[in-house]
GROMACS .gro file of C-alpha atoms in nm:
model
  338
    1MET     CA    1   9.637   4.102   6.856
    2ASN     CA    2   9.540   4.229   6.513
    3ARG     CA    3   9.692   4.530   6.329
    4SER     CA    4   9.414   4.768   6.428
    5THR     CA    5   9.454   4.687   6.795
    6TRP     CA    6   9.832   4.740   6.768
    7ASN     CA    7   9.779   5.084   6.609
    8ILE     CA    8   9.542   5.188   6.888
    9ALA     CA    9   9.784   5.067   7.155
   10ALA     CA   10  10.077   5.248   6.991
   11ALA     CA   11   9.879   5.570   6.964
   12ALA     CA   12   9.778   5.543   7.329
   13LEU     CA   13  10.139   5.482   7.434
   14LEU     CA   14  10.254   5.780   7.229
   15ALA     CA   15   9.985   5.998   7.388
   16VAL     CA   16  10.099   5.890   7.734
   17VAL     CA   17  10.465   5.965   7.653
   18LEU     CA   18  10.381   6.307   7.506
   19GLY     CA   19  10.165   6.382   7.808
   20VAL     CA   20  10.445   6.295   8.047
   21LEU     CA   21  10.706   6.492   7.854
   22GLY     CA   22  10.474   6.789   7.796
   23GLY     CA   23  10.390   6.804   8.162
   24THR     CA   24  10.738   6.749   8.307
   25LEU     CA   25  11.010   6.845   8.060
   26PRO     CA   26  11.118   7.214   8.088
   27VAL     CA   27  11.127   7.424   7.766
   28PRO     CA   28  11.360   7.726   7.709
   29LEU     CA   29  11.078   7.975   7.760
   30VAL     CA   30  10.950   8.196   8.040
   31ALA     CA   31  10.612   8.364   8.092
   32LEU     CA   32  10.580   8.729   8.186
   33GLY     CA   33  10.275   8.866   8.361
   34PRO     CA   34  10.150   9.112   8.622
   35GLY     CA   35  10.347   9.093   8.947
   36PRO     CA   36  10.277   9.221   9.298
   37THR     CA   37  10.254   9.589   9.380
   38TYR     CA   38  10.382   9.757   9.693
   39ASN     CA   39  10.269  10.079   9.857
   40THR     CA   40  10.593  10.272   9.913
   41LEU     CA   41  10.422  10.475  10.187
   42ASP     CA   42  10.337  10.163  10.388
   43THR     CA   43  10.508   9.861  10.539
   44VAL     CA   44  10.591   9.518  10.396
   45ASP     CA   45  10.617   9.237  10.653
   46ASP     CA   46  10.588   9.504  10.927
   47VAL     CA   47  10.895   9.686  10.795
   48PRO     CA   48  10.849  10.039  10.655
   49VAL     CA   49  10.939  10.050  10.285
   50ILE     CA   50  11.091  10.390  10.351
   51ARG     CA   51  11.217  10.478  10.699
   52VAL     CA   52  11.342  10.825  10.781
   53ASP     CA   53  11.550  10.888  11.094
   54GLY     CA   54  11.685  11.217  11.224
   55LEU     CA   55  11.470  11.443  11.003
   56SER     CA   56  11.124  11.597  11.038
   57THR     CA   57  10.859  11.381  10.873
   58TYR     CA   58  10.489  11.435  10.810
   59PRO     CA   59  10.181  11.211  10.792
   60THR     CA   60  10.103  11.045  10.458
   61SER     CA   61   9.790  10.883  10.326
   62GLY     CA   62   9.670  10.691  10.022
   63HIS     CA   63   9.892  10.482   9.798
   64LEU     CA   64  10.207  10.535   9.593
   65ASN     CA   65  10.240  10.181   9.462
   66MET     CA   66  10.544  10.060   9.272
   67THR     CA   67  10.459   9.779   9.027
   68THR     CA   68  10.648   9.470   8.917
   69ILE     CA   69  10.649   9.197   8.651
   70ALA     CA   70  10.617   8.831   8.750
   71VAL     CA   71  10.848   8.589   8.563
   72SER     CA   72  10.749   8.225   8.553
   73ASP     CA   73  11.053   8.005   8.485
   74GLN     CA   74  11.103   7.626   8.438
   75LEU     CA   75  10.792   7.606   8.216
   76THR     CA   76  10.687   7.281   8.067
   77MET     CA   77  10.548   7.263   7.713
   78PHE     CA   78  10.194   7.247   7.853
   79GLY     CA   79  10.267   7.532   8.096
   80ALA     CA   80  10.394   7.747   7.811
   81LEU     CA   81  10.090   7.672   7.600
   82GLY     CA   82   9.862   7.751   7.886
   83ALA     CA   83  10.035   8.084   7.953
   84TRP     CA   84  10.020   8.174   7.585
   85ALA     CA   85   9.651   8.077   7.551
   86SER     CA   86   9.550   8.276   7.864
   87GLY     CA   87   9.600   8.610   7.681
   88TYR     CA   88   9.702   8.734   8.023
   89ARG     CA   89  10.076   8.661   8.002
   90GLN     CA   90  10.348   8.677   7.739
   91VAL     CA   91  10.573   8.385   7.655
   92VAL     CA   92  10.926   8.480   7.552
   93PRO     CA   93  11.258   8.296   7.504
   94ARG     CA   94  11.431   8.237   7.841
   95SER     CA   95  11.745   8.400   7.704
   96THR     CA   96  11.553   8.734   7.699
   97ILE     CA   97  11.550   8.738   8.077
   98TYR     CA   98  11.843   8.503   8.154
   99PRO     CA   99  12.126   8.566   7.900
  100PRO     CA  100  12.309   8.247   7.827
  101GLU     CA  101  12.649   8.405   7.898
  102LYS     CA  102  12.541   8.465   8.262
  103SER     CA  103  12.445   8.227   8.537
  104ASP     CA  104  12.106   8.269   8.708
  105ALA     CA  105  12.296   8.386   9.016
  106GLN     CA  106  12.473   8.652   8.811
  107VAL     CA  107  12.139   8.773   8.669
  108GLN     CA  108  12.000   8.795   9.020
  109GLU     CA  109  12.307   8.989   9.133
  110ASP     CA  110  12.265   9.232   8.840
  111ASN     CA  111  11.898   9.285   8.929
  112SER     CA  112  11.986   9.347   9.291
  113ALA     CA  113  12.254   9.599   9.193
  114GLN     CA  114  12.010   9.781   8.966
  115PHE     CA  115  11.758   9.793   9.248
  116ALA     CA  116  12.017   9.929   9.492
  117ALA     CA  117  12.107  10.195   9.231
  118SER     CA  118  11.738  10.290   9.193
  119GLU     CA  119  11.714  10.336   9.570
  120ALA     CA  120  12.024  10.559   9.577
  121ASN     CA  121  11.909  10.757   9.275
  122ALA     CA  122  11.566  10.805   9.426
  123GLU     CA  123  11.712  10.946   9.746
  124VAL     CA  124  11.945  11.183   9.556
  125ALA     CA  125  11.665  11.303   9.328
  126ALA     CA  126  11.418  11.357   9.616
  127LEU     CA  127  11.667  11.536   9.837
  128ALA     CA  128  11.780  11.757   9.549
  129GLN     CA  129  11.413  11.838   9.470
  130LEU     CA  130  11.367  11.949   9.831
  131SER     CA  131  11.708  12.123   9.848
  132VAL     CA  132  11.809  11.914  10.154
  133PRO     CA  133  12.186  11.920  10.225
  134THR     CA  134  12.336  11.572  10.175
  135ARG     CA  135  12.648  11.365  10.234
  136VAL     CA  136  12.789  11.072  10.031
  137VAL     CA  137  12.818  10.744  10.225
  138VAL     CA  138  12.929  10.389  10.171
  139GLY     CA  139  12.594  10.229  10.095
  140GLU     CA  140  12.729   9.879  10.036
  141LEU     CA  141  13.058   9.697   9.996
  142THR     CA  142  13.077   9.447   9.711
  143GLU     CA  143  13.191   9.092   9.764
  144ASN     CA  144  13.570   9.085   9.820
  145SER     CA  145  13.571   9.465   9.801
  146PRO     CA  146  13.923   9.619   9.771
  147ALA     CA  147  13.799   9.888  10.011
  148GLY     CA  148  13.656   9.636  10.254
  149PRO     CA  149  13.947   9.626  10.497
  150SER     CA  150  13.944  10.007  10.531
  151LEU     CA  151  13.589  10.130  10.486
  152GLN     CA  152  13.262  10.038  10.653
  153VAL     CA  153  12.899  10.070  10.543
  154GLY     CA  154  12.781  10.414  10.661
  155ASP     CA  155  13.120  10.586  10.635
  156GLU     CA  156  13.092  10.930  10.487
  157LEU     CA  157  13.312  10.970  10.180
  158LEU     CA  158  13.493  11.303  10.161
  159SER     CA  159  13.735  11.245   9.876
  160VAL     CA  160  13.840  10.962   9.645
  161ALA     CA  161  14.168  10.955   9.452
  162GLY     CA  162  14.237  11.311   9.559
  163LYS     CA  163  13.903  11.446   9.438
  164ALA     CA  164  13.631  11.581   9.662
  165VAL     CA  165  13.305  11.389   9.619
  166ASP     CA  166  12.958  11.522   9.686
  167SER     CA  167  12.742  11.268   9.500
  168PRO     CA  168  12.756  10.898   9.396
  169VAL     CA  169  12.825  11.020   9.040
  170ALA     CA  170  13.124  11.215   9.165
  171VAL     CA  171  13.266  10.896   9.318
  172ALA     CA  172  13.247  10.718   8.979
  173GLU     CA  173  13.398  11.019   8.803
  174ALA     CA  174  13.693  11.022   9.050
  175LEU     CA  175  13.780  10.676   8.940
  176LEU     CA  176  13.766  10.735   8.561
  177ASP     CA  177  14.139  10.790   8.522
  178THR     CA  178  14.249  10.503   8.747
  179VAL     CA  179  14.365  10.156   8.656
  180PRO     CA  180  14.343   9.819   8.838
  181GLY     CA  181  14.628   9.772   9.089
  182GLN     CA  182  14.667  10.147   9.145
  183ALA     CA  183  14.676  10.264   9.506
  184ILE     CA  184  14.455  10.565   9.571
  185PRO     CA  185  14.384  10.770   9.886
  186VAL     CA  186  14.034  10.776  10.032
  187ILE     CA  187  13.936  11.029  10.299
  188TYR     CA  188  13.627  10.943  10.503
  189ARG     CA  189  13.443  11.035  10.824
  190ARG     CA  190  13.326  10.775  11.070
  191ALA     CA  191  13.143  10.853  11.393
  192GLY     CA  192  13.241  11.214  11.357
  193GLN     CA  193  13.610  11.139  11.320
  194GLU     CA  194  13.796  11.193  10.993
  195GLY     CA  195  14.021  10.915  10.868
  196SER     CA  196  14.219  10.819  10.557
  197ALA     CA  197  14.308  10.496  10.387
  198GLU     CA  198  14.507  10.380  10.089
  199VAL     CA  199  14.314  10.136   9.873
  200VAL     CA  200  14.465   9.923   9.603
  201LEU     CA  201  14.199   9.912   9.329
  202GLY     CA  202  14.069   9.587   9.194
  203SER     CA  203  13.945   9.507   8.843
  204SER     CA  204  13.613   9.442   8.682
  205PRO     CA  205  13.539   9.279   8.345
  206ASP     CA  206  13.292   9.550   8.252
  207ARG     CA  207  13.521   9.854   8.294
  208PRO     CA  208  13.884   9.945   8.227
  209GLN     CA  209  13.932  10.168   8.530
  210GLY     CA  210  14.008  10.048   8.880
  211LEU     CA  211  13.742   9.903   9.107
  212LEU     CA  212  13.692  10.049   9.456
  213GLY     CA  213  13.427   9.795   9.554
  214VAL     CA  214  13.189  10.049   9.703
  215ARG     CA  215  12.830  10.123   9.609
  216PRO     CA  216  12.796  10.482   9.719
  217GLY     CA  217  12.470  10.616   9.861
  218ILE     CA  218  12.353  10.951   9.979
  219GLU     CA  219  12.203  11.056  10.307
  220PRO     CA  220  12.071  11.389  10.434
  221LEU     CA  221  12.305  11.570  10.676
  222GLY     CA  222  12.205  11.483  11.027
  223GLY     CA  223  11.964  11.211  10.916
  224ASP     CA  224  11.921  10.878  10.748
  225ILE     CA  225  11.684  10.732  10.487
  226THR     CA  226  11.650  10.358  10.447
  227ILE     CA  227  11.456  10.188  10.164
  228SER     CA  228  11.371   9.822  10.229
  229LEU     CA  229  11.178   9.597   9.997
  230GLY     CA  230  11.281   9.231  10.020
  231ASP     CA  231  11.383   9.047   9.706
  232VAL     CA  232  11.247   9.289   9.442
  233GLY     CA  233  11.502   9.362   9.168
  234GLY     CA  234  11.555   9.592   8.873
  235PRO     CA  235  11.565   9.973   8.837
  236SER     CA  236  11.202  10.057   8.762
  237ALA     CA  237  11.087  10.159   9.116
  238GLY     CA  238  11.302  10.474   9.127
  239LEU     CA  239  11.023  10.723   9.051
  240MET     CA  240  10.781  10.583   9.309
  241PHE     CA  241  11.054  10.567   9.579
  242ALA     CA  242  11.150  10.930   9.512
  243LEU     CA  243  10.785  11.047   9.534
  244ALA     CA  244  10.744  10.862   9.864
  245VAL     CA  245  11.054  11.029  10.012
  246VAL     CA  246  10.922  11.366   9.900
  247ASP     CA  247  10.582  11.292  10.058
  248LYS     CA  248  10.734  11.191  10.391
  249LEU     CA  249  10.962  11.496  10.411
  250THR     CA  250  10.703  11.763  10.318
  251PRO     CA  251  10.387  11.888  10.494
  252GLY     CA  252  10.060  11.776  10.345
  253GLU     CA  253   9.960  11.446  10.188
  254ILE     CA  254  10.077  11.444   9.830
  255THR     CA  255   9.820  11.189   9.707
  256GLY     CA  256   9.526  11.349   9.886
  257GLY     CA  257   9.436  10.996  10.008
  258LYS     CA  258   9.398  10.859   9.651
  259PHE     CA  259   9.537  10.536   9.514
  260VAL     CA  260   9.820  10.611   9.270
  261ALA     CA  261  10.055  10.356   9.112
  262GLY     CA  262  10.332  10.397   8.865
  263THR     CA  263  10.671  10.296   8.735
  264GLY     CA  264  10.988  10.447   8.590
  265THR     CA  265  11.361  10.459   8.642
  266ILE     CA  266  11.508  10.777   8.784
  267THR     CA  267  11.844  10.948   8.756
  268PRO     CA  268  12.009  11.152   9.035
  269ASP     CA  269  11.894  11.472   8.867
  270GLY     CA  270  11.531  11.357   8.858
  271GLN     CA  271  11.496  11.242   8.494
  272VAL     CA  272  11.241  10.956   8.457
  273GLY     CA  273  11.323  10.683   8.208
  274PRO     CA  274  11.113  10.417   8.032
  275ILE     CA  275  11.082  10.059   8.146
  276GLY     CA  276  10.971   9.723   8.001
  277GLY     CA  277  10.647   9.537   8.054
  278ILE     CA  278  10.426   9.837   8.122
  279PRO     CA  279  10.105   9.659   8.008
  280PHE     CA  280  10.152   9.402   8.284
  281LYS     CA  281  10.231   9.670   8.540
  282MET     CA  282   9.913   9.867   8.455
  283VAL     CA  283   9.705   9.551   8.485
  284ALA     CA  284   9.853   9.480   8.825
  285ALA     CA  285   9.789   9.839   8.936
  286ALA     CA  286   9.428   9.836   8.819
  287GLU     CA  287   9.363   9.501   8.991
  288ALA     CA  288   9.511   9.642   9.312
  289GLY     CA  289   9.266   9.936   9.303
  290ALA     CA  290   9.474  10.218   9.149
  291GLU     CA  291   9.287  10.513   9.003
  292VAL     CA  292   9.588  10.684   8.839
  293PHE     CA  293   9.906  10.540   8.684
  294LEU     CA  294  10.221  10.748   8.643
  295VAL     CA  295  10.372  10.664   8.303
  296PRO     CA  296  10.728  10.746   8.193
  297ALA     CA  297  10.705  10.976   7.891
  298GLY     CA  298  10.897  10.715   7.686
  299ASN     CA  299  10.629  10.454   7.750
  300CYS     CA  300  10.323  10.671   7.671
  301GLU     CA  301  10.247  10.539   7.326
  302GLU     CA  302  10.252  10.178   7.446
  303ALA     CA  303  10.058  10.261   7.761
  304VAL     CA  304   9.774  10.440   7.579
  305SER     CA  305   9.714  10.136   7.353
  306THR     CA  306   9.716   9.882   7.634
  307ALA     CA  307   9.585  10.060   7.949
  308PRO     CA  308   9.285   9.917   8.138
  309SER     CA  309   8.984  10.141   8.066
  310ALA     CA  310   8.935  10.253   8.429
  311LEU     CA  311   9.296  10.365   8.477
  312GLN     CA  312   9.379  10.735   8.431
  313LEU     CA  313   9.731  10.788   8.285
  314ALA     CA  314   9.963  11.072   8.380
  315ARG     CA  315  10.271  11.145   8.164
  316VAL     CA  316  10.590  11.191   8.368
  317ALA     CA  317  10.932  11.290   8.231
  318THR     CA  318  11.085  11.419   8.555
  319LEU     CA  319  11.032  11.388   8.928
  320ALA     CA  320  10.894  11.742   8.921
  321ASP     CA  321  10.633  11.621   8.667
  322GLY     CA  322  10.528  11.348   8.902
  323ILE     CA  323  10.488  11.592   9.192
  324ALA     CA  324  10.286  11.822   8.961
  325ALA     CA  325  10.062  11.542   8.850
  326LEU     CA  326   9.987  11.447   9.216
  327ASP     CA  327   9.925  11.812   9.307
  328ALA     CA  328   9.677  11.841   9.019
  329LEU     CA  329   9.506  11.517   9.122
  330ARG     CA  330   9.474  11.628   9.481
  331GLU     CA  331   9.338  11.971   9.382
  332GLY     CA  332   9.095  11.841   9.122
  333ARG     CA  333   9.277  11.997   8.825
  334PRO     CA  334   9.345  11.825   8.486
  335ILE     CA  335   9.647  11.599   8.475
  336ALA     CA  336   9.899  11.606   8.191
  337SER     CA  337   9.812  11.279   8.023
  338CYS     CA  338   9.979  11.057   7.763
   0.00000   0.00000   0.00000
């Protein structure tokens, strides 16, 4: 075999090796892109996204779609290049989504906790907007919860550490002056009967005060609201959940039958916060058929520069702004835009 033949053979072998490695070896990158959207007024897998029991509800129509971002992990070199070249997705370091100091399971747990908080905040904000009397309940017990032996999911919390509580925020505030290992009294109501317990607080690496191990929620007096949406994580669905609760609890159809999508975190007092990845969420909304997209005020500048041409943008800083935008849309009036 002459030198030229050897060179050709070596080059071919190198190409094969690079092809195998490029197609099989993971790289420390992930690709972000448009994810699925879900109509918060509808069902997913035959389960209502928002179920209301024990309260008067009213018919709804149209769409109030929450939007998500799809994250593609375990990319190969060729997969990353393909995602980058598509112009449809963004390739970023994996550490942006999965911090190296946390396991993938811990990241998933954080996302689930943020999602649970967005559900609770959405209920609080919606019920406050409608002036519906509420009660604080045990929404979830954390793993190995210090309160686990004494409290159950659904218990109404009346006081924590000697302080009356009327909101999830009040529960957190009641624990501010506590320390791990401290025994505190908790008064609760279960099945109409008042009870009390002494809970020895645990510890958490992200806070100096004691850990009760309860994720408090809020429910209307005499009723119950349940938000169910599978494995979706993160806090950005809060606005759309809150609007859906408002729609179900008030006469009339808030969308007027139109297809509205949106995003945004929400606080218990109805403030709407910005989120990441809004270009992808707008693309997903437009592809799903949305006519209007509710944009957190803090995302307006980015949204205007990247929005699909057919999508009308509505600027939302509070839950009240979101309701006003939908009222204007339904009545054919101009919408406050970005």
